[in-house]
CSV table of C-alpha atoms and ligand atoms in Angstrom, one decimal:
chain,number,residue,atom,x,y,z
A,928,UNK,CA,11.5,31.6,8.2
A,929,UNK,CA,14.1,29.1,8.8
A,930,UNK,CA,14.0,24.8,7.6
A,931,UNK,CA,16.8,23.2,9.9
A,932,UNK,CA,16.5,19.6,11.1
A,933,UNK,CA,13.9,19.6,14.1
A,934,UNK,CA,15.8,19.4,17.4
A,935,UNK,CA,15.6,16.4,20.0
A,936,UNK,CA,13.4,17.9,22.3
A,937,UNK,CA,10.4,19.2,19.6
A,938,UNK,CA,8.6,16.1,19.2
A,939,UNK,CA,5.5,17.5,21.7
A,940,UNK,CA,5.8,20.6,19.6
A,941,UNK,CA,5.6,18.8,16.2
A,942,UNK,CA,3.4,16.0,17.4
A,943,UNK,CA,1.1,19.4,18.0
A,944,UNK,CA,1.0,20.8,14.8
A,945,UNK,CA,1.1,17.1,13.2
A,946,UNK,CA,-2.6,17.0,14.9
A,947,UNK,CA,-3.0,20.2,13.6
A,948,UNK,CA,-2.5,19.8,10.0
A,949,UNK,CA,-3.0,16.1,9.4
A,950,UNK,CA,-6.9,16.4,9.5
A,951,UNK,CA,-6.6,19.1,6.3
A,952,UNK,CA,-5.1,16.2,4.2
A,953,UNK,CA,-7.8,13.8,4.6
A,954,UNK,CA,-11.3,13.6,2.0
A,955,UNK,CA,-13.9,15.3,4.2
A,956,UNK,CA,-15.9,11.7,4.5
A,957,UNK,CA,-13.5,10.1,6.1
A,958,UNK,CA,-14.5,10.0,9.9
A,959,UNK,CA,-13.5,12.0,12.2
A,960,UNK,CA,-12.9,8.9,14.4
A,961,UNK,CA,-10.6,7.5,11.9
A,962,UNK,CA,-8.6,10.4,11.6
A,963,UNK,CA,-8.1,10.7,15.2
A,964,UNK,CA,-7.2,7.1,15.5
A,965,UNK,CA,-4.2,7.8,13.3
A,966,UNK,CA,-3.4,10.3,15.3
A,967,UNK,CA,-2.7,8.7,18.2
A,968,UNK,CA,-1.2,5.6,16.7
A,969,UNK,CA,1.1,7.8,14.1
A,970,UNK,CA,1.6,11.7,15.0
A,971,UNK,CA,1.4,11.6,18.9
A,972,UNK,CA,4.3,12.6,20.9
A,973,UNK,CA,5.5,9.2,21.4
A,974,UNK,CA,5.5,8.6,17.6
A,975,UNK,CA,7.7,11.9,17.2
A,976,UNK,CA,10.3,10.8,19.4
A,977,UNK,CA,11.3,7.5,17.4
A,978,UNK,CA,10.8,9.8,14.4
A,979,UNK,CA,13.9,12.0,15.7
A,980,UNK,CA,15.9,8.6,17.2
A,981,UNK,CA,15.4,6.6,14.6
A,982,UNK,CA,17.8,5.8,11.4
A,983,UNK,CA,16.9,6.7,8.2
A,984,UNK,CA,14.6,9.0,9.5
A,985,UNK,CA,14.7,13.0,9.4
A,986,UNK,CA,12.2,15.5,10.3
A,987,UNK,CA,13.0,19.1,9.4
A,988,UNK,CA,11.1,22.1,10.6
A,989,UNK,CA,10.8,25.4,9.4
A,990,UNK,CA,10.5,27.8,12.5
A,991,UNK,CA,9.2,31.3,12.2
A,992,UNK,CA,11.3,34.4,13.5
A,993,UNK,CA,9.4,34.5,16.7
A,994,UNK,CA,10.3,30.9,16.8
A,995,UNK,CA,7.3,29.2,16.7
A,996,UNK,CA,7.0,25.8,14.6
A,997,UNK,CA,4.7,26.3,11.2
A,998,UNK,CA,5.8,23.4,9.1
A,999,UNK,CA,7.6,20.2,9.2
A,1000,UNK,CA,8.2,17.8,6.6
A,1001,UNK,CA,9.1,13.7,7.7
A,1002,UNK,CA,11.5,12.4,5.2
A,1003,UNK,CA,11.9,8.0,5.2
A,1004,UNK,CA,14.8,6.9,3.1
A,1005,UNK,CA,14.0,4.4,0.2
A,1006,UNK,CA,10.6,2.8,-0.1
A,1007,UNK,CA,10.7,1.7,3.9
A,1008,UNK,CA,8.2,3.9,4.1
A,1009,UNK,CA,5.6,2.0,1.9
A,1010,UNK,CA,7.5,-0.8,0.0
A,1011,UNK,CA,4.4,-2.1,-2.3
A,1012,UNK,CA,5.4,1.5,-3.9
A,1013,UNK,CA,8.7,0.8,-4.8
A,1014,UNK,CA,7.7,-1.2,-7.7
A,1015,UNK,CA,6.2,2.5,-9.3
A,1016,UNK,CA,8.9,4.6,-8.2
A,1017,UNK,CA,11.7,5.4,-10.9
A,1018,UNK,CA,14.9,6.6,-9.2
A,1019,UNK,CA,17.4,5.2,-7.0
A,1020,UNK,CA,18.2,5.8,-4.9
A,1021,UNK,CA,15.2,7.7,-3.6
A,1022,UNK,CA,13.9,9.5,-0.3
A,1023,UNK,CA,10.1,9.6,0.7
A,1024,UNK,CA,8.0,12.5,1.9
A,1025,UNK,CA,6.0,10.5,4.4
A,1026,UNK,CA,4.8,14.1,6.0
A,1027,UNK,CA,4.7,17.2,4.4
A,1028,UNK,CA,2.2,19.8,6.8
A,1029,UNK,CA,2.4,23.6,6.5
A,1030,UNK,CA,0.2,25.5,9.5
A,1031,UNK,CA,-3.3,26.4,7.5
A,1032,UNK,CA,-2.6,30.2,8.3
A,1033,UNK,CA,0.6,29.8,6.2
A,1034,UNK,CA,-1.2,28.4,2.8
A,1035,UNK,CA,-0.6,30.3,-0.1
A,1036,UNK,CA,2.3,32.2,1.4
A,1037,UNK,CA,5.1,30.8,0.1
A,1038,UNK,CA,6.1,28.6,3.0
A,1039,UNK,CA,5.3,25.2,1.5
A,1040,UNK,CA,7.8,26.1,-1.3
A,1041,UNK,CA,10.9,27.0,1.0
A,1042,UNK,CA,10.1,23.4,3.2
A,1043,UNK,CA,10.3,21.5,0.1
A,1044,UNK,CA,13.3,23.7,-1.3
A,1045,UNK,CA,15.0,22.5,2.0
A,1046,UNK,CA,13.8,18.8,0.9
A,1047,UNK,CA,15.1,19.2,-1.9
A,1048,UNK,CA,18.3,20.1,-0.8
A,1049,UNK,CA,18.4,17.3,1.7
A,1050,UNK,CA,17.7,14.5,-0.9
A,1051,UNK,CA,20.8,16.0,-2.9
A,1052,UNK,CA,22.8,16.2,-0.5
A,1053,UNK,CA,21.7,12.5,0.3
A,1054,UNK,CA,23.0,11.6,-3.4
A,1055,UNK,CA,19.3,10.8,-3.8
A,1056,UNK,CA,18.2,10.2,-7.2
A,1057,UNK,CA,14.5,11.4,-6.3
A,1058,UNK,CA,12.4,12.1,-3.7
A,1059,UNK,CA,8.5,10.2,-3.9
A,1060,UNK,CA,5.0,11.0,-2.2
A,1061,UNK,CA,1.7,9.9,-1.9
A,1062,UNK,CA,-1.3,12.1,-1.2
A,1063,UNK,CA,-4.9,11.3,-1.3
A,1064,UNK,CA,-6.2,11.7,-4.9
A,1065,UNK,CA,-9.3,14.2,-3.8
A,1066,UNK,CA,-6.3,16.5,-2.1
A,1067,UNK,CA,-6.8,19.1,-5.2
A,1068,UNK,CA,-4.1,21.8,-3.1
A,1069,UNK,CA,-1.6,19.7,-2.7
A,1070,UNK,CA,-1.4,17.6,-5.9
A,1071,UNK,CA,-1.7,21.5,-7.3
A,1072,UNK,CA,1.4,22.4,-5.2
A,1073,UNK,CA,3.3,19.1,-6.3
A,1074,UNK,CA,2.6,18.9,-9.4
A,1075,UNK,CA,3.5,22.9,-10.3
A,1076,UNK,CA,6.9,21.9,-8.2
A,1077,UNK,CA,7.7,19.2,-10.9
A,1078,UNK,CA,6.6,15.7,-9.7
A,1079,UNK,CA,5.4,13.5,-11.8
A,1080,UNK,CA,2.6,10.8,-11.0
A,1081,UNK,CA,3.6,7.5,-11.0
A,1082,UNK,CA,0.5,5.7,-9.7
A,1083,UNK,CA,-1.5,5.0,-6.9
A,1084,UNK,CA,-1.9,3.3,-3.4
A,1085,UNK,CA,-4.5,2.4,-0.8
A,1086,UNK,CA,-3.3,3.9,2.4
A,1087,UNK,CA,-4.9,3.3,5.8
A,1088,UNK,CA,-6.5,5.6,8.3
A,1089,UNK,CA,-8.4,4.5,10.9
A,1090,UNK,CA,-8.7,0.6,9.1
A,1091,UNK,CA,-10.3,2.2,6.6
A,1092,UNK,CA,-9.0,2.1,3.1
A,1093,UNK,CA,-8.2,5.6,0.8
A,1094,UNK,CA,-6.6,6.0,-2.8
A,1095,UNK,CA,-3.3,8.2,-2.8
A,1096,UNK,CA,-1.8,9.2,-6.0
A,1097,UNK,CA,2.0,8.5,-5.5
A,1098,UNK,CA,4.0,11.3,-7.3
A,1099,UNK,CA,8.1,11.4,-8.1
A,1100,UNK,CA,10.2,14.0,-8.4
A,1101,UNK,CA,13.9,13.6,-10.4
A,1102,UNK,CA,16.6,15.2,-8.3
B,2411,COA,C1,-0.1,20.9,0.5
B,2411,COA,C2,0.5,22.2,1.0
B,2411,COA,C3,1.8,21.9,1.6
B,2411,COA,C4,0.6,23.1,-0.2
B,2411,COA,O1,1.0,24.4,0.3
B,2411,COA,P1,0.2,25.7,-0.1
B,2411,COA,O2,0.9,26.9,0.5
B,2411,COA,O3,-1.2,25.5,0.2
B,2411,COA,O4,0.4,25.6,-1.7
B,2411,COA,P2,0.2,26.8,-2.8
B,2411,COA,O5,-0.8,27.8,-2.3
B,2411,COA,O6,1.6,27.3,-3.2
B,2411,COA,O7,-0.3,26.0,-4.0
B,2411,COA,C5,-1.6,25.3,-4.0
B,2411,COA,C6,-2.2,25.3,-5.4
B,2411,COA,O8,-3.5,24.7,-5.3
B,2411,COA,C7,-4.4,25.6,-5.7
B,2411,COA,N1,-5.6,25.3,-4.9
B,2411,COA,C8,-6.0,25.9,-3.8
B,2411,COA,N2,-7.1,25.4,-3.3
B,2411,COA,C9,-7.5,24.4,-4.2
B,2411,COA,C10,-8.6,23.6,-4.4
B,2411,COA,N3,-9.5,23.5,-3.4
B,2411,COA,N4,-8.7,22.8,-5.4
B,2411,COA,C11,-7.7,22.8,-6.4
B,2411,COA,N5,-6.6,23.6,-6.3
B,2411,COA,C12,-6.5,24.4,-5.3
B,2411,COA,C13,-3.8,26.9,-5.6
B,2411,COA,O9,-4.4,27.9,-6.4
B,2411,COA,C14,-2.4,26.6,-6.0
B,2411,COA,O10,-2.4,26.4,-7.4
B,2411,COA,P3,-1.3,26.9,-8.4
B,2411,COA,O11,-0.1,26.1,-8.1
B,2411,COA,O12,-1.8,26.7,-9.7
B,2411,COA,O13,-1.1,28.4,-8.0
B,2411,COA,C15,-0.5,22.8,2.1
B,2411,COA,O14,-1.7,23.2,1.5
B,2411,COA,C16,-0.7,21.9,3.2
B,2411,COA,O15,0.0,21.8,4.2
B,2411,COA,N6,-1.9,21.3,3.2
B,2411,COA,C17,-2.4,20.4,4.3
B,2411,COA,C18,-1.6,19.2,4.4
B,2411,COA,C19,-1.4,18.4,3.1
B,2411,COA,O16,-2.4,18.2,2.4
B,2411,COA,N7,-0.2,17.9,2.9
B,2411,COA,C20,0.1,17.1,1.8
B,2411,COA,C21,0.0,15.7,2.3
B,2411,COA,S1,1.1,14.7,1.4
């Protein structure tokens, strides 16, 4: 497995497995109405093309040696991508994870490290003092995965899906 930058022409691909994977972060009472409705608004095909046009933005993907897409990780610079966070947030400057999806076949192998190993490396290479997340605080896996990878909770946020309000923790790591 490979994590380059996703190329110009992926965003049906990633838009794809974004509608994939999105539903496996979300509490199992939120509707499935609501999740679909961020869907469309957030991970469709249209949304993945500003993604990969847009400054400040970078999606990597990690592709698979028969060159399918099982990962993708969409990184915001700063706070942009929630500013009421920036007060919790403790370096500078910092990068956000606003999307961090690993194919459900995949969980438990080892991909989701190497995708945020290549994060990792992209926030250095950024100068970035930190990279920051949020996740929904029932998401058990992943604030597993996070925290054992060594971010640090800062706090929390409502986040929107659907119009209808859920807590996220938001979690730092120091680069
Ligand atoms: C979050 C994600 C990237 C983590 O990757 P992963 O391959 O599943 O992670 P790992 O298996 O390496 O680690 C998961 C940890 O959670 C634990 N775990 C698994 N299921 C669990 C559950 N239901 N409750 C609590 N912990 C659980 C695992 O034992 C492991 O713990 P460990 O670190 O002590 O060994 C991946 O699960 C994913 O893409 N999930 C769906 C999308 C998502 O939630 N993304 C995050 C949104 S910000």
């Amino acid at each position: 497995m490979v994590v380059r930058p996703a190329l110009p022409d992926e965003a049906a691909t990633l838009a794809d497995l974004a509608a994939r994977t999105f539903p496996l972060a979300c509490p199992p009472e939120l509707p499935r109405e609501a999740i679909e409705e961020f869907i469309t608004e957030h991970l469709d095909v249209d949304a993945f093309r500003g993604y990969l046009n847009t400054d400040g933005y970078t999606v990597l993907a990690s592709v698979r040696a028969d060159g399918e897409v099982c990962a993708y990780a969409l990184l915001v610079d700063g706070a942009a991508m929630d500013p009421a966070c920036a007060h919790l947030l403790a370096g500078d400057p910092t990068i956000g994870i606003s999307k961090f999806y690993v194919d459900q076949s995949l969980h438990g192998s080892g991909a989701a490290r190497i995708l945020l190993d290549a994060v990792i490396d992209h926030g250095r290479l950024a100068d970035a003092r930190s990279l920051w997340l949020a996740t929904n605080v029932g998401n058990a896996r992943a604030r597993a995965f996070y925290t054992r990878s060594g971010f640090v909770e800062r706090g929390t946020r409502i986040f929107t899906v659907g119009g209808l309000d859920n807590q996220d923790v938001v979690l730092e790591l120091p680069l």
